[in-house]
Amino acid sequence: MYPKNHTKTAAAALFLGAALLLSGCADTTPPGQSPAATSPGTGGAYEAPAPSASDTAMAAADLKTAETSLGTVVVDGKGMTLYYFTKDTKGTTTSACTGECLDAWPIAVATGDTPVVEGVTGEVGTIDSPDGSKQLTLNGMPLYYFAKDTKPGDVLGQGVNDVWYVASPAGEMIK
């Protein structure tokens, strides 16, 4: 079987491992200074503010729906409107918007391998973007933001150059 000291040695190793693990979690913030005030990379602890329950619930979905002046449209988890580019081809594996186009029309990126959807009834998927991220698609068409939309509910990109349109929850272009 095992030597008599094996159980004591295993217990001591387990205790030491747990102590080392917990020591990495210790608060090294100087007394009188809040953890958030210590910036990363300065040797002190850095603690990002905890998201509120509403932030977590809002950001849980990659795609969801929201009411705008154009009716119910597809938005990201933070409520930002998403658009189709009519120069993209349904079922494409690459975006037709490249270079400077992406400055004004950034891609909508999935937060994981399987997009999380709330209220969107069209077929949701992803394609690989040039930077290696996963661009969200709806009914086989890539989705984009409009850089001039600054808050949830903005639809300033609607109809730009007669090629940019918001998406309905079923995945149709709203013109």
Tab-separated table of C-alpha atoms in Angstrom:
chain	number	residue	atom	x	y	z
A	1	MET	CA	0.000	0.000	0.000
A	2	TYR	CA	1.258	3.484	0.906
A	3	PRO	CA	3.958	4.419	3.413
A	4	LYS	CA	2.607	5.697	6.745
A	5	ASN	CA	3.677	9.283	6.028
A	6	HIS	CA	2.030	9.370	2.561
A	7	THR	CA	-1.284	10.732	3.885
A	8	LYS	CA	0.486	13.417	5.913
A	9	THR	CA	2.718	14.346	2.941
A	10	ALA	CA	-0.264	14.548	0.569
A	11	ALA	CA	-2.207	16.685	3.058
A	12	ALA	CA	0.779	18.997	3.549
A	13	ALA	CA	1.224	19.358	-0.236
A	14	LEU	CA	-2.471	20.103	-0.674
A	15	PHE	CA	-2.356	22.706	2.103
A	16	LEU	CA	0.773	24.321	0.637
A	17	GLY	CA	-0.809	24.426	-2.858
A	18	ALA	CA	-3.975	26.027	-1.492
A	19	ALA	CA	-1.935	28.584	0.456
A	20	LEU	CA	0.046	29.513	-2.657
A	21	LEU	CA	-3.118	29.798	-4.719
A	22	LEU	CA	-4.799	32.015	-2.150
A	23	SER	CA	-1.703	34.187	-1.730
A	24	GLY	CA	-2.063	35.140	-5.401
A	25	CYS	CA	-5.512	36.491	-4.559
A	26	ALA	CA	-4.327	38.629	-1.660
A	27	ASP	CA	-5.050	42.339	-1.788
A	28	THR	CA	-1.707	44.110	-2.187
A	29	THR	CA	-3.242	47.561	-2.269
A	30	PRO	CA	-1.384	50.028	-0.051
A	31	PRO	CA	-3.370	50.998	3.069
A	32	GLY	CA	-5.680	53.932	2.474
A	33	GLN	CA	-5.764	53.460	-1.314
A	34	SER	CA	-8.659	51.869	-3.156
A	35	PRO	CA	-7.852	48.882	-5.384
A	36	ALA	CA	-9.398	50.619	-8.407
A	37	ALA	CA	-7.000	53.538	-7.952
A	38	THR	CA	-3.996	51.272	-8.439
A	39	SER	CA	-3.395	50.874	-12.136
A	40	PRO	CA	-2.363	47.600	-13.762
A	41	GLY	CA	1.347	47.066	-14.227
A	42	THR	CA	2.399	49.200	-11.261
A	43	GLY	CA	2.910	46.296	-8.882
A	44	GLY	CA	-0.281	46.969	-6.947
A	45	ALA	CA	-3.543	45.158	-7.232
A	46	TYR	CA	-5.940	46.255	-9.914
A	47	GLU	CA	-9.585	45.526	-9.625
A	48	ALA	CA	-11.971	46.410	-12.429
A	49	PRO	CA	-15.323	47.670	-11.240
A	50	ALA	CA	-17.825	44.847	-10.947
A	51	PRO	CA	-20.544	45.016	-13.592
A	52	SER	CA	-23.980	45.829	-12.297
A	53	ALA	CA	-26.796	43.305	-12.709
A	54	SER	CA	-28.265	45.367	-15.556
A	55	ASP	CA	-24.880	45.532	-17.361
A	56	THR	CA	-24.524	41.762	-17.099
A	57	ALA	CA	-28.050	41.109	-18.327
A	58	MET	CA	-27.700	43.575	-21.206
A	59	ALA	CA	-24.339	42.255	-22.356
A	60	ALA	CA	-25.359	38.585	-22.136
A	61	ALA	CA	-26.757	38.494	-25.691
A	62	ASP	CA	-24.706	39.025	-28.848
A	63	LEU	CA	-27.895	39.928	-30.713
A	64	LYS	CA	-31.267	41.020	-29.411
A	65	THR	CA	-34.046	43.384	-30.432
A	66	ALA	CA	-34.910	46.936	-29.507
A	67	GLU	CA	-37.488	49.531	-30.417
A	68	THR	CA	-36.218	52.483	-32.464
A	69	SER	CA	-37.769	55.193	-34.621
A	70	LEU	CA	-37.687	52.587	-37.429
A	71	GLY	CA	-39.569	49.986	-35.380
A	72	THR	CA	-38.099	46.804	-33.901
A	73	VAL	CA	-34.527	46.260	-35.084
A	74	VAL	CA	-31.571	44.001	-34.295
A	75	VAL	CA	-29.058	45.405	-31.823
A	76	ASP	CA	-26.050	44.108	-29.920
A	77	GLY	CA	-26.046	43.259	-26.212
A	78	LYS	CA	-25.607	46.940	-25.318
A	79	GLY	CA	-28.466	48.115	-27.529
A	80	MET	CA	-26.391	49.476	-30.427
A	81	THR	CA	-28.095	49.183	-33.820
A	82	LEU	CA	-26.686	46.748	-36.368
A	83	TYR	CA	-26.727	47.166	-40.139
A	84	TYR	CA	-26.526	45.211	-43.391
A	85	PHE	CA	-24.314	46.273	-46.308
A	86	THR	CA	-26.081	45.566	-49.616
A	87	LYS	CA	-22.744	44.942	-51.342
A	88	ASP	CA	-22.302	41.796	-49.214
A	89	THR	CA	-23.553	38.560	-50.721
A	90	LYS	CA	-25.855	36.249	-48.760
A	91	GLY	CA	-23.875	33.227	-47.565
A	92	THR	CA	-20.547	35.004	-47.965
A	93	THR	CA	-17.520	33.942	-45.974
A	94	THR	CA	-15.877	37.375	-46.238
A	95	SER	CA	-17.097	40.905	-45.734
A	96	ALA	CA	-17.338	43.292	-48.715
A	97	CYS	CA	-16.570	46.187	-46.339
A	98	THR	CA	-12.780	46.498	-46.060
A	99	GLY	CA	-10.136	49.158	-45.446
A	100	GLU	CA	-11.565	52.639	-44.844
A	101	CYS	CA	-15.099	51.257	-45.019
A	102	LEU	CA	-14.466	49.518	-41.685
A	103	ASP	CA	-13.579	52.847	-40.042
A	104	ALA	CA	-17.150	54.054	-40.558
A	105	TRP	CA	-18.772	50.612	-40.368
A	106	PRO	CA	-17.013	48.429	-37.752
A	107	ILE	CA	-17.945	44.755	-37.736
A	108	ALA	CA	-20.251	43.270	-35.107
A	109	VAL	CA	-18.206	40.641	-33.273
A	110	ALA	CA	-19.512	37.559	-31.469
A	111	THR	CA	-18.478	37.240	-27.825
A	112	GLY	CA	-17.967	33.478	-28.169
A	113	ASP	CA	-18.002	30.574	-30.584
A	114	THR	CA	-21.795	30.274	-30.393
A	115	PRO	CA	-23.644	33.610	-30.585
A	116	VAL	CA	-26.210	34.216	-27.853
A	117	VAL	CA	-29.516	35.528	-29.191
A	118	GLU	CA	-32.634	37.041	-27.582
A	119	GLY	CA	-35.712	37.762	-29.701
A	120	VAL	CA	-33.949	37.461	-33.068
A	121	THR	CA	-35.721	34.872	-35.223
A	122	GLY	CA	-33.476	34.943	-38.307
A	123	GLU	CA	-30.587	32.499	-38.686
A	124	VAL	CA	-27.583	33.745	-36.692
A	125	GLY	CA	-24.029	32.687	-37.490
A	126	THR	CA	-20.486	33.982	-37.858
A	127	ILE	CA	-17.781	34.388	-40.464
A	128	ASP	CA	-14.059	34.859	-39.902
A	129	SER	CA	-12.883	38.465	-40.101
A	130	PRO	CA	-9.395	39.426	-41.339
A	131	ASP	CA	-8.288	40.129	-37.742
A	132	GLY	CA	-9.286	36.619	-36.620
A	133	SER	CA	-12.437	37.554	-34.738
A	134	LYS	CA	-15.891	36.155	-35.510
A	135	GLN	CA	-18.165	38.604	-37.343
A	136	LEU	CA	-21.849	38.095	-36.625
A	137	THR	CA	-24.161	37.263	-39.509
A	138	LEU	CA	-27.928	37.240	-39.785
A	139	ASN	CA	-29.554	35.144	-42.516
A	140	GLY	CA	-26.101	34.735	-44.058
A	141	MET	CA	-25.343	38.479	-44.226
A	142	PRO	CA	-22.560	40.132	-42.140
A	143	LEU	CA	-23.602	42.725	-39.544
A	144	TYR	CA	-21.975	46.094	-38.852
A	145	TYR	CA	-22.183	49.102	-36.548
A	146	PHE	CA	-22.280	52.696	-37.793
A	147	ALA	CA	-19.533	54.780	-36.157
A	148	LYS	CA	-21.807	57.837	-35.885
A	149	ASP	CA	-24.349	55.925	-33.764
A	150	THR	CA	-23.229	56.914	-30.279
A	151	LYS	CA	-26.007	55.600	-28.053
A	152	PRO	CA	-28.556	52.797	-27.990
A	153	GLY	CA	-31.487	53.545	-30.274
A	154	ASP	CA	-29.480	55.634	-32.768
A	155	VAL	CA	-30.204	54.660	-36.388
A	156	LEU	CA	-28.110	57.312	-38.140
A	157	GLY	CA	-26.691	54.763	-40.600
A	158	GLN	CA	-30.093	53.878	-42.058
A	159	GLY	CA	-30.080	54.366	-45.840
A	160	VAL	CA	-26.554	55.830	-46.029
A	161	ASN	CA	-25.493	55.853	-49.710
A	162	ASP	CA	-28.517	53.624	-50.399
A	163	VAL	CA	-26.465	50.585	-49.316
A	164	TRP	CA	-26.710	50.461	-45.489
A	165	TYR	CA	-29.896	49.263	-43.777
A	166	VAL	CA	-30.941	48.080	-40.333
A	167	ALA	CA	-31.962	44.461	-39.849
A	168	SER	CA	-35.324	43.224	-38.648
A	169	PRO	CA	-35.467	40.408	-36.049
A	170	ALA	CA	-36.417	38.000	-38.882
A	171	GLY	CA	-33.246	39.024	-40.734
A	172	GLU	CA	-34.802	41.245	-43.399
A	173	MET	CA	-33.467	44.639	-44.432
A	174	ILE	CA	-35.670	47.473	-43.255
A	175	LYS	CA	-35.679	50.039	-46.069
